[in-house]
Amino acid sequence: MKAKDKNSIFICSITENSLKVIKCLSPIKSKVEFVGLEVELLPPDIDDKKISEKLDQIFKKLDYKLNPVIISLPINLATCRYLKVPASTPEEIENITNLQASRYLPYPADELITGYQKISTDKDGYSYINLIIVHKDTIERYLKIFKELKTPSISVVLSSYGLCNLYKHIKPDESGTVMIVEIDNQQVELVMIYSKKVLFSRSFKLDRTNP
């Protein structure tokens, strides 16, 4: 049990109307095993302190032992763009993406956080990347919610990449093109994957009362 606790990872998703926590085991030489799932609907007027308290209750229920936490950031809180950039090294790409970010969100560059995945590089040295842009306040809000839990290790991953990783876990030998559709309570996310990498992702609201 101690070994299992040590290898446990908690994956958390906070949306406008729900809180989800998954506990999984990630042994070094075997597949990931999902061992716990808690889902709780959130009232529309709930504040971040109450969300933190609900997280604390769920973590205790799932026997949290200061394990690493992965925050799944909803795609609707980020801006994603598929770009061709005149660079091939990580340093060059990061410099370009930092400059490009303010073109897609109307904020100064120092208020934005960027990340990217390189899809491919052509013979002329151009890289094709999937650029992710998030406002700094969004990330800081999530980190503040988890601060009360004294989490020693936190990673923030866009939900689209979580879906991509889940697909790779389910279909490890497939490397073609596939579209993943996640239908949630009030939101739909579409993710286009090519060669196990995210090319495109978008989300939209779903009105279940409208046939």
Tab-separated table of C-alpha atoms in Angstrom:
chain	number	residue	atom	x	y	z
A	1	MET	CA	0.000	0.000	0.000
A	2	LYS	CA	2.877	2.368	0.710
A	3	ALA	CA	4.291	1.755	-2.751
A	4	LYS	CA	0.876	2.392	-4.290
A	5	ASP	CA	0.414	5.602	-2.332
A	6	LYS	CA	3.829	6.766	-3.461
A	7	ASN	CA	2.974	6.217	-7.138
A	8	SER	CA	-0.491	7.766	-6.974
A	9	ILE	CA	-1.311	10.852	-9.031
A	10	PHE	CA	-4.383	13.041	-8.633
A	11	ILE	CA	-5.910	14.622	-11.750
A	12	CYS	CA	-8.318	17.500	-11.112
A	13	SER	CA	-10.707	19.414	-13.323
A	14	ILE	CA	-12.612	22.533	-12.227
A	15	THR	CA	-15.217	23.893	-14.616
A	16	GLU	CA	-18.035	26.407	-14.256
A	17	ASN	CA	-20.404	23.810	-12.850
A	18	SER	CA	-18.440	20.753	-11.745
A	19	LEU	CA	-15.457	19.478	-9.833
A	20	LYS	CA	-13.800	16.212	-10.850
A	21	VAL	CA	-10.926	14.343	-9.214
A	22	ILE	CA	-9.351	11.154	-10.542
A	23	LYS	CA	-6.863	9.099	-8.574
A	24	CYS	CA	-4.608	6.863	-10.614
A	25	LEU	CA	-1.597	4.642	-10.023
A	26	SER	CA	1.383	5.163	-12.269
A	27	PRO	CA	3.889	2.355	-11.695
A	28	ILE	CA	7.145	2.781	-13.585
A	29	LYS	CA	6.976	-0.428	-15.614
A	30	SER	CA	3.266	-0.994	-16.056
A	31	LYS	CA	0.179	0.758	-17.348
A	32	VAL	CA	-1.644	3.499	-15.518
A	33	GLU	CA	-4.506	2.205	-13.384
A	34	PHE	CA	-7.491	4.394	-12.465
A	35	VAL	CA	-8.506	3.631	-8.887
A	36	GLY	CA	-10.794	6.482	-7.844
A	37	LEU	CA	-13.199	9.040	-9.270
A	38	GLU	CA	-15.213	11.742	-7.531
A	39	VAL	CA	-17.525	14.194	-9.314
A	40	GLU	CA	-19.423	17.008	-7.622
A	41	LEU	CA	-21.669	19.630	-9.181
A	42	LEU	CA	-20.920	23.221	-8.203
A	43	PRO	CA	-23.531	25.939	-7.616
A	44	PRO	CA	-23.170	28.976	-9.910
A	45	ASP	CA	-22.340	31.394	-7.071
A	46	ILE	CA	-19.611	29.334	-5.356
A	47	ASP	CA	-16.353	31.129	-4.529
A	48	ASP	CA	-12.823	29.760	-4.773
A	49	LYS	CA	-12.501	29.238	-1.011
A	50	LYS	CA	-15.516	26.901	-1.041
A	51	ILE	CA	-14.076	25.071	-4.035
A	52	SER	CA	-10.835	24.569	-2.111
A	53	GLU	CA	-12.784	23.188	0.848
A	54	LYS	CA	-14.656	20.748	-1.401
A	55	LEU	CA	-11.360	19.646	-2.940
A	56	ASP	CA	-9.961	19.019	0.533
A	57	GLN	CA	-12.941	16.787	1.367
A	58	ILE	CA	-12.577	14.812	-1.853
A	59	PHE	CA	-8.832	14.408	-1.418
A	60	LYS	CA	-9.342	13.016	2.083
A	61	LYS	CA	-11.953	10.613	0.723
A	62	LEU	CA	-9.476	9.385	-1.908
A	63	ASP	CA	-6.712	9.062	0.729
A	64	TYR	CA	-4.466	11.848	-0.519
A	65	LYS	CA	-0.866	11.550	0.746
A	66	LEU	CA	0.729	14.719	-0.646
A	67	ASN	CA	0.869	13.071	-4.069
A	68	PRO	CA	1.563	14.996	-7.291
A	69	VAL	CA	-1.445	16.830	-8.706
A	70	ILE	CA	-2.223	17.505	-12.358
A	71	ILE	CA	-4.695	20.316	-13.020
A	72	SER	CA	-6.668	19.853	-16.215
A	73	LEU	CA	-7.213	23.377	-17.545
A	74	PRO	CA	-10.478	23.679	-19.527
A	75	ILE	CA	-9.876	24.460	-23.184
A	76	ASN	CA	-12.322	27.396	-23.065
A	77	LEU	CA	-9.890	29.222	-20.740
A	78	ALA	CA	-7.069	29.069	-23.284
A	79	THR	CA	-6.407	30.185	-26.851
A	80	CYS	CA	-4.829	27.653	-29.222
A	81	ARG	CA	-3.322	28.302	-32.639
A	82	TYR	CA	-1.631	26.019	-35.164
A	83	LEU	CA	1.334	28.003	-36.496
A	84	LYS	CA	4.273	27.751	-38.854
A	85	VAL	CA	7.290	29.522	-37.359
A	86	PRO	CA	10.773	30.184	-38.824
A	87	ALA	CA	12.618	28.324	-36.077
A	88	SER	CA	13.594	24.796	-35.088
A	89	THR	CA	15.293	24.940	-31.661
A	90	PRO	CA	13.278	25.210	-28.411
A	91	GLU	CA	14.926	28.536	-27.543
A	92	GLU	CA	14.063	30.102	-30.910
A	93	ILE	CA	10.489	28.809	-30.830
A	94	GLU	CA	9.918	30.088	-27.285
A	95	ASN	CA	11.148	33.564	-28.243
A	96	ILE	CA	8.784	33.675	-31.214
A	97	THR	CA	5.776	32.346	-29.302
A	98	ASN	CA	6.270	34.896	-26.530
A	99	LEU	CA	6.197	37.672	-29.140
A	100	GLN	CA	3.222	36.160	-30.995
A	101	ALA	CA	1.027	35.665	-27.912
A	102	SER	CA	-0.226	39.263	-27.624
A	103	ARG	CA	-1.456	39.088	-31.234
A	104	TYR	CA	-4.092	36.539	-30.239
A	105	LEU	CA	-5.087	37.851	-26.798
A	106	PRO	CA	-5.455	41.607	-26.165
A	107	TYR	CA	-3.025	41.763	-23.249
A	108	PRO	CA	0.648	42.715	-22.801
A	109	ALA	CA	3.058	39.824	-23.294
A	110	ASP	CA	4.100	39.851	-19.617
A	111	GLU	CA	0.487	39.043	-18.614
A	112	LEU	CA	0.361	35.922	-20.763
A	113	ILE	CA	1.695	32.412	-20.281
A	114	THR	CA	2.503	30.364	-23.369
A	115	GLY	CA	3.254	26.742	-24.100
A	116	TYR	CA	3.597	24.785	-27.306
A	117	GLN	CA	3.991	21.361	-28.822
A	118	LYS	CA	6.118	20.963	-31.927
A	119	ILE	CA	4.316	18.838	-34.495
A	120	SER	CA	7.015	18.680	-37.169
A	121	THR	CA	9.901	20.531	-38.852
A	122	ASP	CA	10.263	20.860	-42.629
A	123	LYS	CA	13.434	20.764	-44.736
A	124	ASP	CA	13.707	24.569	-44.730
A	125	GLY	CA	13.900	24.718	-40.931
A	126	TYR	CA	10.320	25.868	-40.304
A	127	SER	CA	8.481	24.284	-37.383
A	128	TYR	CA	4.773	23.553	-37.197
A	129	ILE	CA	3.557	24.026	-33.649
A	130	ASN	CA	0.377	24.058	-31.601
A	131	LEU	CA	0.607	27.247	-29.534
A	132	ILE	CA	-1.287	27.578	-26.222
A	133	ILE	CA	-1.889	30.990	-24.630
A	134	VAL	CA	-3.403	31.552	-21.180
A	135	HIS	CA	-3.738	34.711	-19.113
A	136	LYS	CA	-1.512	34.652	-16.035
A	137	ASP	CA	-4.462	35.399	-13.724
A	138	THR	CA	-6.134	32.151	-14.795
A	139	ILE	CA	-3.133	30.034	-13.777
A	140	GLU	CA	-2.640	31.952	-10.533
A	141	ARG	CA	-6.287	31.426	-9.606
A	142	TYR	CA	-5.958	27.648	-9.941
A	143	LEU	CA	-2.696	27.555	-7.998
A	144	LYS	CA	-4.300	29.584	-5.200
A	145	ILE	CA	-7.206	27.116	-4.948
A	146	PHE	CA	-4.749	24.245	-4.439
A	147	LYS	CA	-2.432	26.166	-2.112
A	148	GLU	CA	-4.528	25.284	0.951
A	149	LEU	CA	-3.995	21.575	0.201
A	150	LYS	CA	-0.217	22.006	0.595
A	151	THR	CA	0.368	20.142	-2.655
A	152	PRO	CA	4.144	19.695	-3.130
A	153	SER	CA	3.969	19.120	-6.897
A	154	ILE	CA	1.466	20.727	-9.285
A	155	SER	CA	1.348	20.611	-13.085
A	156	VAL	CA	-1.141	22.463	-15.274
A	157	VAL	CA	-2.084	20.670	-18.492
A	158	LEU	CA	-4.602	21.784	-21.099
A	159	SER	CA	-7.614	19.450	-21.135
A	160	SER	CA	-7.040	18.679	-24.836
A	161	TYR	CA	-3.698	17.091	-23.999
A	162	GLY	CA	-5.330	15.116	-21.219
A	163	LEU	CA	-7.756	13.663	-23.770
A	164	CYS	CA	-4.847	12.987	-26.137
A	165	ASN	CA	-2.911	11.166	-23.405
A	166	LEU	CA	-6.001	9.156	-22.481
A	167	TYR	CA	-6.399	8.086	-26.108
A	168	LYS	CA	-2.726	7.075	-26.284
A	169	HIS	CA	-3.279	5.047	-23.110
A	170	ILE	CA	-6.302	3.266	-24.605
A	171	LYS	CA	-4.859	2.889	-28.145
A	172	PRO	CA	-1.071	2.803	-27.674
A	173	ASP	CA	-0.343	1.267	-31.092
A	174	GLU	CA	-2.375	3.679	-33.223
A	175	SER	CA	-0.661	6.724	-34.731
A	176	GLY	CA	-3.055	7.920	-37.446
A	177	THR	CA	-5.481	10.829	-37.474
A	178	VAL	CA	-8.404	10.770	-35.057
A	179	MET	CA	-10.967	13.197	-33.638
A	180	ILE	CA	-11.890	12.872	-29.977
A	181	VAL	CA	-15.192	14.329	-28.785
A	182	GLU	CA	-15.833	14.788	-25.078
A	183	ILE	CA	-19.444	15.599	-24.216
A	184	ASP	CA	-19.699	17.001	-20.715
A	185	ASN	CA	-22.678	18.345	-18.808
A	186	GLN	CA	-22.788	21.736	-20.562
A	187	GLN	CA	-19.658	21.736	-22.695
A	188	VAL	CA	-18.304	19.857	-25.706
A	189	GLU	CA	-14.602	19.624	-26.554
A	190	LEU	CA	-13.258	18.528	-29.945
A	191	VAL	CA	-9.633	17.433	-30.287
A	192	MET	CA	-7.939	16.508	-33.568
A	193	ILE	CA	-4.896	14.267	-33.076
A	194	TYR	CA	-2.305	13.330	-35.675
A	195	SER	CA	0.548	10.945	-34.906
A	196	LYS	CA	-0.327	11.154	-31.190
A	197	LYS	CA	0.005	14.959	-31.155
A	198	VAL	CA	-2.701	17.593	-30.777
A	199	LEU	CA	-3.283	19.555	-34.001
A	200	PHE	CA	-6.522	21.328	-33.190
A	201	SER	CA	-8.901	21.727	-30.246
A	202	ARG	CA	-12.027	23.792	-29.669
A	203	SER	CA	-14.951	23.818	-27.249
A	204	PHE	CA	-18.506	25.106	-27.278
A	205	LYS	CA	-21.459	25.169	-24.906
A	206	LEU	CA	-24.129	22.509	-25.187
A	207	ASP	CA	-27.753	23.391	-24.460
A	208	ARG	CA	-29.327	20.055	-23.561
A	209	THR	CA	-32.805	21.607	-23.466
A	210	ASN	CA	-32.606	22.382	-27.176
A	211	PRO	CA	-33.390	19.297	-29.302
